[in-house]
XYZ file of C-alpha atoms in Angstrom:
441
model
C -1.222 102.420 -56.036
C -2.358 105.062 -53.519
C -5.974 104.333 -54.424
C -5.485 100.636 -53.635
C -3.772 101.542 -50.368
C -6.832 103.523 -49.301
C -9.142 100.627 -50.102
C -6.965 98.166 -48.167
C -6.704 100.494 -45.175
C -10.477 100.860 -45.051
C -11.006 97.086 -45.356
C -8.654 96.637 -42.404
C -10.451 99.362 -40.450
C -13.858 97.792 -41.105
C -12.617 94.332 -40.107
C -11.062 95.737 -36.922
C -14.291 97.564 -36.064
C -16.266 94.353 -36.507
C -13.766 92.412 -34.388
C -13.992 94.973 -31.583
C -17.796 94.996 -31.830
C -17.864 91.262 -31.212
C -15.364 91.628 -28.360
C -17.900 94.003 -26.838
C -20.267 91.014 -26.652
C -17.641 88.386 -25.852
C -16.020 89.952 -22.774
C -19.166 90.601 -20.685
C -20.679 87.253 -21.735
C -17.653 85.388 -20.431
C -17.517 87.643 -17.369
C -21.102 86.701 -16.520
C -20.413 82.994 -16.983
C -22.199 82.390 -20.293
C -20.653 79.614 -22.356
C -19.370 81.096 -25.611
C -18.558 78.470 -28.222
C -17.502 80.700 -31.132
C -16.062 84.152 -31.791
C -15.943 84.799 -35.538
C -15.054 87.845 -37.633
C -16.702 87.659 -41.042
C -19.103 85.254 -42.731
C -18.735 82.375 -45.149
C -15.915 79.812 -45.230
C -13.495 79.836 -42.307
C -10.008 81.032 -43.263
C -8.380 80.555 -39.884
C -9.512 79.394 -36.477
C -8.046 78.257 -33.203
C -9.725 76.848 -30.110
C -8.772 78.206 -26.735
C -10.597 76.631 -23.857
C -14.254 76.262 -24.734
C -14.247 78.967 -27.430
C -13.236 78.748 -31.087
C -11.754 82.008 -32.381
C -11.648 82.505 -36.134
C -11.720 84.648 -39.257
C -14.041 84.005 -42.186
C -13.740 84.931 -45.837
C -16.268 87.787 -46.103
C -15.459 90.667 -43.693
C -18.987 92.086 -43.672
C -19.970 91.133 -40.148
C -19.279 88.704 -37.374
C -20.862 86.886 -34.478
C -20.390 85.519 -30.988
C -22.177 82.230 -30.435
C -23.581 81.846 -26.936
C -25.533 78.818 -25.787
C -29.153 79.278 -24.788
C -29.955 82.479 -26.640
C -33.634 81.427 -26.702
C -35.481 79.950 -23.707
C -37.482 76.706 -23.978
C -41.213 76.990 -24.462
C -43.052 77.958 -21.242
C -44.450 74.415 -20.843
C -40.969 72.950 -21.329
C -38.963 75.069 -18.860
C -37.718 71.949 -17.132
C -36.408 70.456 -20.387
C -33.761 71.628 -22.828
C -35.505 70.217 -25.907
C -39.096 70.550 -27.005
C -41.193 69.944 -30.071
C -44.423 71.409 -31.376
C -46.584 71.597 -34.448
C -47.313 74.568 -36.708
C -44.937 76.198 -39.144
C -44.058 79.203 -36.989
C -43.911 77.108 -33.832
C -41.603 74.622 -35.508
C -39.407 77.477 -36.696
C -39.173 78.789 -33.136
C -38.505 75.313 -31.750
C -35.737 74.760 -34.280
C -34.098 78.031 -33.252
C -34.376 77.077 -29.595
C -32.843 73.680 -30.289
C -29.965 75.169 -32.272
C -29.220 77.720 -29.548
C -28.996 74.909 -26.985
C -27.460 72.108 -29.029
C -24.065 72.573 -27.398
C -25.390 72.471 -23.863
C -23.602 69.723 -22.028
C -23.731 68.366 -18.501
C -23.157 71.189 -16.056
C -23.906 73.924 -18.606
C -27.571 74.328 -17.664
C -26.870 77.469 -15.624
C -24.546 78.959 -18.243
C -27.211 79.656 -20.859
C -27.765 83.224 -21.961
C -31.496 83.431 -21.267
C -30.983 82.678 -17.549
C -28.885 85.781 -17.013
C -30.557 88.602 -15.063
C -32.142 91.186 -17.341
C -29.481 93.823 -16.697
C -26.674 91.409 -17.550
C -28.333 90.458 -20.833
C -28.641 94.133 -21.706
C -24.943 94.659 -20.898
C -23.928 91.732 -23.125
C -26.033 92.841 -26.090
C -25.255 96.542 -25.685
C -21.532 95.834 -25.442
C -21.130 95.489 -29.213
C -22.792 98.762 -30.260
C -21.138 100.524 -27.324
C -17.747 99.389 -28.626
C -18.518 100.967 -32.016
C -19.563 104.183 -30.321
C -16.353 104.153 -28.260
C -14.239 103.663 -31.404
C -15.980 106.594 -33.087
C -15.608 108.770 -29.975
C -11.862 108.059 -29.724
C -11.309 108.737 -33.429
C -13.370 111.925 -33.527
C -11.859 113.258 -30.311
C -8.360 112.607 -31.639
C -9.189 114.362 -34.886
C -10.715 117.286 -33.030
C -7.894 118.006 -30.578
C -4.845 116.860 -32.565
C -5.560 117.686 -36.210
C -8.595 119.907 -35.766
C -11.446 120.767 -38.079
C -11.102 122.251 -41.569
C -11.524 126.009 -41.521
C -11.062 128.777 -44.050
C -8.083 130.807 -42.804
C -6.768 134.222 -43.749
C -3.676 132.652 -45.315
C -3.754 133.403 -49.037
C -3.931 130.337 -51.264
C -4.557 132.047 -54.617
C -4.416 135.541 -56.102
C -6.543 136.438 -59.105
C -4.576 138.154 -61.881
C -7.481 140.352 -62.930
C -10.839 141.778 -61.867
C -13.210 140.528 -64.617
C -15.854 143.062 -65.598
C -18.211 140.286 -66.713
C -19.283 137.263 -64.666
C -18.944 135.079 -67.759
C -15.312 136.067 -68.442
C -13.055 133.011 -68.753
C -9.624 134.698 -68.981
C -7.895 137.962 -68.131
C -7.414 139.243 -71.679
C -8.210 142.965 -71.710
C -9.300 142.926 -68.053
C -7.856 145.259 -65.376
C -5.509 143.871 -62.748
C -7.133 142.751 -59.524
C -6.753 144.933 -56.393
C -4.816 142.095 -54.730
C -2.225 142.010 -57.536
C -1.956 145.793 -57.635
C -1.382 145.842 -53.861
C 1.398 143.268 -54.136
C -0.364 140.446 -52.251
C 1.347 137.059 -52.585
C 0.337 133.462 -52.058
C 1.340 132.488 -48.510
C 0.672 135.936 -47.034
C -1.529 135.919 -43.944
C -3.954 138.832 -43.611
C -3.916 139.938 -39.982
C -5.764 143.295 -40.225
C -8.063 145.081 -42.660
C -8.060 148.861 -42.072
C -6.709 148.247 -38.577
C -9.365 145.668 -37.644
C -7.888 142.318 -36.625
C -9.108 139.288 -38.579
C -8.514 135.637 -37.696
C -10.291 133.826 -40.524
C -11.160 134.297 -44.177
C -14.815 134.915 -43.342
C -13.791 137.773 -41.035
C -11.478 139.167 -43.712
C -14.256 138.948 -46.325
C -16.683 140.746 -44.018
C -14.227 143.611 -43.517
C -13.546 143.793 -47.261
C -17.256 144.072 -48.049
C -17.652 146.886 -45.531
C -14.389 148.699 -46.288
C -14.109 152.026 -48.194
C -12.662 152.036 -51.678
C -9.161 152.655 -50.327
C -8.186 149.879 -47.910
C -5.063 148.924 -46.008
C -4.249 145.255 -45.610
C -1.737 144.271 -42.936
C -0.167 140.933 -43.800
C 2.349 138.603 -42.234
C 4.897 137.561 -44.869
C 7.480 135.078 -43.583
C 7.424 136.719 -40.153
C 7.494 140.307 -41.401
C 4.473 142.603 -40.990
C 3.668 144.607 -44.132
C 0.972 147.184 -44.920
C -0.420 146.897 -48.461
C -2.543 149.628 -50.025
C -5.420 148.380 -52.202
C -8.076 150.135 -54.256
C -11.158 147.944 -54.057
C -13.595 147.666 -56.958
C -17.170 146.515 -57.273
C -18.189 143.615 -59.465
C -21.476 141.769 -59.997
C -21.255 138.437 -58.222
C -23.711 135.495 -58.033
C -25.976 135.214 -54.985
C -26.173 131.870 -53.186
C -28.934 130.407 -51.030
C -28.378 129.304 -47.436
C -27.845 125.701 -48.595
C -25.068 126.756 -50.975
C -27.097 126.489 -54.194
C -27.104 129.241 -56.807
C -30.024 131.655 -56.501
C -31.971 132.004 -59.774
C -34.450 134.631 -60.969
C -37.850 133.998 -62.605
C -36.147 133.464 -65.965
C -33.801 130.866 -64.517
C -30.776 133.163 -64.693
C -28.354 133.594 -61.777
C -29.192 136.478 -59.468
C -26.316 138.985 -59.337
C -25.480 141.722 -56.862
C -22.635 144.261 -56.736
C -19.974 143.336 -54.194
C -16.488 144.475 -53.245
C -13.895 142.550 -55.236
C -10.374 142.008 -53.909
C -9.156 139.072 -55.969
C -7.741 136.634 -53.421
C -8.770 133.383 -51.748
C -8.097 132.085 -48.255
C -6.787 128.583 -47.659
C -8.462 125.627 -45.970
C -6.450 124.421 -43.003
C -7.089 122.226 -39.986
C -7.540 124.129 -36.727
C -7.250 122.198 -33.443
C -10.178 122.486 -31.040
C -10.300 122.195 -27.216
C -11.138 118.757 -25.827
C -14.169 120.275 -24.099
C -15.798 120.423 -27.537
C -15.513 116.644 -28.003
C -18.793 115.510 -26.314
C -20.888 117.910 -28.369
C -18.951 117.013 -31.522
C -19.446 113.265 -31.060
C -23.052 113.693 -29.925
C -23.829 115.810 -32.947
C -22.397 113.147 -35.242
C -24.607 110.487 -33.613
C -27.727 112.654 -33.900
C -26.989 113.470 -37.551
C -26.535 109.768 -38.332
C -29.785 108.885 -36.542
C -31.624 111.470 -38.634
C -30.250 109.907 -41.800
C -31.464 106.482 -40.652
C -34.951 107.868 -40.085
C -34.947 108.863 -43.752
C -33.469 105.554 -44.908
C -36.560 104.314 -46.845
C -36.683 107.589 -48.763
C -32.924 107.489 -49.364
C -33.109 103.909 -50.648
C -35.702 104.954 -53.231
C -33.155 107.479 -54.477
C -30.455 104.789 -54.571
C -32.747 102.536 -56.628
C -33.464 105.341 -59.077
C -29.763 106.080 -59.388
C -28.870 102.416 -59.861
C -31.505 101.610 -62.490
C -32.568 105.026 -63.796
C -29.224 106.769 -64.126
C -30.072 109.627 -61.759
C -27.340 111.307 -59.737
C -26.515 109.769 -56.355
C -27.324 111.767 -53.245
C -24.015 112.799 -51.657
C -25.638 112.347 -48.226
C -27.234 109.032 -49.132
C -26.263 105.573 -47.860
C -23.542 103.471 -49.436
C -22.174 99.962 -49.007
C -18.730 98.874 -47.898
C -17.837 98.948 -51.607
C -18.739 102.639 -51.733
C -16.818 103.361 -48.542
C -13.786 101.645 -50.075
C -14.041 103.767 -53.213
C -14.170 106.965 -51.177
C -11.162 105.797 -49.148
C -9.291 105.236 -52.400
C -10.159 108.744 -53.599
C -8.914 110.138 -50.294
C -5.491 108.468 -50.460
C -4.880 109.296 -54.110
C -5.579 112.972 -53.358
C -8.427 113.373 -55.830
C -10.768 115.110 -53.361
C -9.009 118.471 -53.590
C -7.108 120.603 -51.114
C -8.203 118.704 -48.003
C -6.543 115.498 -49.208
C -3.352 116.887 -50.697
C -1.344 116.561 -47.468
C -0.668 113.456 -45.389
C -2.523 115.092 -42.495
C -5.540 115.729 -44.695
C -5.604 112.139 -45.946
C -5.312 110.759 -42.400
C -8.091 112.992 -41.079
C -10.440 112.069 -43.921
C -9.799 108.330 -43.560
C -10.243 108.382 -39.790
C -13.380 110.509 -40.148
C -14.778 108.000 -42.628
C -14.046 105.115 -40.258
C -15.583 107.030 -37.338
C -18.729 107.691 -39.386
C -18.958 104.006 -40.249
C -18.737 103.045 -36.562
C -21.436 105.547 -35.633
C -23.620 104.039 -38.354
C -22.987 100.564 -36.908
C -23.930 101.823 -33.442
C -27.171 103.470 -34.573
C -28.116 100.601 -36.879
C -27.566 97.907 -34.250
C -29.709 99.799 -31.751
C -32.815 99.440 -33.936
C -35.178 97.372 -31.681
C -35.725 94.546 -34.156
C -34.292 91.038 -34.268
C -31.742 89.881 -35.337
C -30.094 93.209 -34.437
C -28.661 93.789 -30.969
C -31.415 96.290 -30.310
C -33.999 93.530 -30.760
C -32.425 91.448 -27.991
C -32.160 94.539 -25.778
C -35.839 95.319 -26.387
C -36.779 91.747 -25.410
C -34.773 92.001 -22.192
C -36.296 95.382 -21.347
C -39.809 94.036 -21.884
C -39.029 91.113 -19.605
C -37.740 93.555 -16.986
C -40.980 95.554 -17.205
C -43.055 92.384 -16.774
C -41.023 91.225 -13.775
C -41.162 94.639 -12.122
C -44.925 94.831 -12.644
C -45.399 91.334 -11.202
C -43.238 92.182 -8.201
C -45.178 95.377 -7.494
C -48.453 93.447 -7.615
C -47.130 90.570 -5.518
C -47.500 88.071 -8.353
C -45.178 85.146 -9.176
C -42.192 86.058 -11.328
C -43.085 85.599 -15.013
C -41.089 83.307 -17.266
C -38.403 84.739 -19.579
C -39.730 86.553 -22.647
C -39.780 84.081 -25.528
C -38.125 86.168 -28.252
C -38.057 83.076 -30.460
C -41.671 83.943 -31.265
C -40.375 87.043 -33.034
C -38.334 84.979 -35.504
C -40.739 85.637 -38.412
C -39.995 89.337 -37.919
C -36.278 88.559 -37.595
C -36.243 86.634 -40.876
C -38.159 89.431 -42.595
C -35.663 91.995 -41.302
C -32.744 89.778 -42.356
C -34.140 89.438 -45.890
C -34.663 93.211 -46.056
C -31.072 93.795 -44.897
C -29.728 91.433 -47.531
C -31.788 93.158 -50.199
C -30.614 96.596 -49.058
C -26.999 95.439 -49.061
C -27.263 94.035 -52.587
C -28.916 97.233 -53.830
C -26.245 99.444 -52.285
C -23.388 97.295 -53.585
C -24.862 97.318 -57.106
C -25.415 101.092 -56.999
C -21.861 101.654 -55.747
C -20.545 99.622 -58.673
C -22.602 101.097 -61.519
C -23.288 104.622 -60.257
C -21.146 105.387 -57.204
C -21.171 108.505 -55.086
C -18.410 110.679 -56.552
C -17.045 113.129 -54.028
C -14.295 114.069 -56.449
C -16.805 115.417 -58.947
């Protein structure tokens, strides 16, 4: 039941993000006087629609996208600027002419100056950038709220577990015949908060661990237990422990065996808790998330090869690889049913994880839509920018203003990109069904 709730919540979040993305296009388009005939959330058959004024608002069956239909997205051919319809020969030319005709088919008397392509360059950029900007704004609000209200997960000095023994062998699986751990002997309890180690204040588990590793054999731990400050005497021991690389992987020797080194052993673990951060950290936090997502997109071809191998070759999925809406829904389900461990056991943990997932999805939508290729928003922005460059250059040279950039000529590229997007979506959906990313292990 909780798993299904997570899936449904994420479906609603995705649909809402798409709806707000399209509002980001709709509002400036109407503000600038462009005639908008449709505002739709989803694709496929229409489930519900209602006309208000000149615009039909509706919801379609498949919540995987949406669109705002504006008249005059493509300009007429240069030789037909005085006409709203034109014809030509040649396969690509006919394709472009058909697109031009479809973008203008709803132009009626008096609508000639309400077509999209006649907007000034800066207004066209505002209209097309409005959608991705809305996704970025959603992500910024969510991440800022998480940062300052709930905080980020951090390993604290509050004890979450106490080991019963101090195993003399790394491979030991139980405490039979093993000496008691220093933590048990000192009387440490789950819920205690270590505040000092040998008089040195500690505020996190990493600080406590550092002091333990550099402490003498006899150590004094000052703990807060239900508001009372207690000093616990512990005799630390040394045990061989595995060595880990910087990326968290186990370090192996030439024979493939784990590398071991003697370290102080106390026998306790800190707990993971959310620690609120100052709002001043929000810009860097959000910016870092955008940069990290952009880096992933730059590696998308390589990542997709890995997805293909996982889908058809049975290899493990990359935990940092792309996934479809199906995969996002599965992760949301794992979050709400608490199967992702300590961070999702509490209501706060579940909420933070779900909102983080939705924020990440919106950042991905922002970055993806800014790719300068049609039919993405970035393709329209690139066309408008190029037109602005041409007009500025003509003005500086005292030449007549050039005609609008005919982005309809880029439709072969747009169709190629669309086919590639469909193929990528199908691959990701299939991989998420047969070999999904399993954060729960």
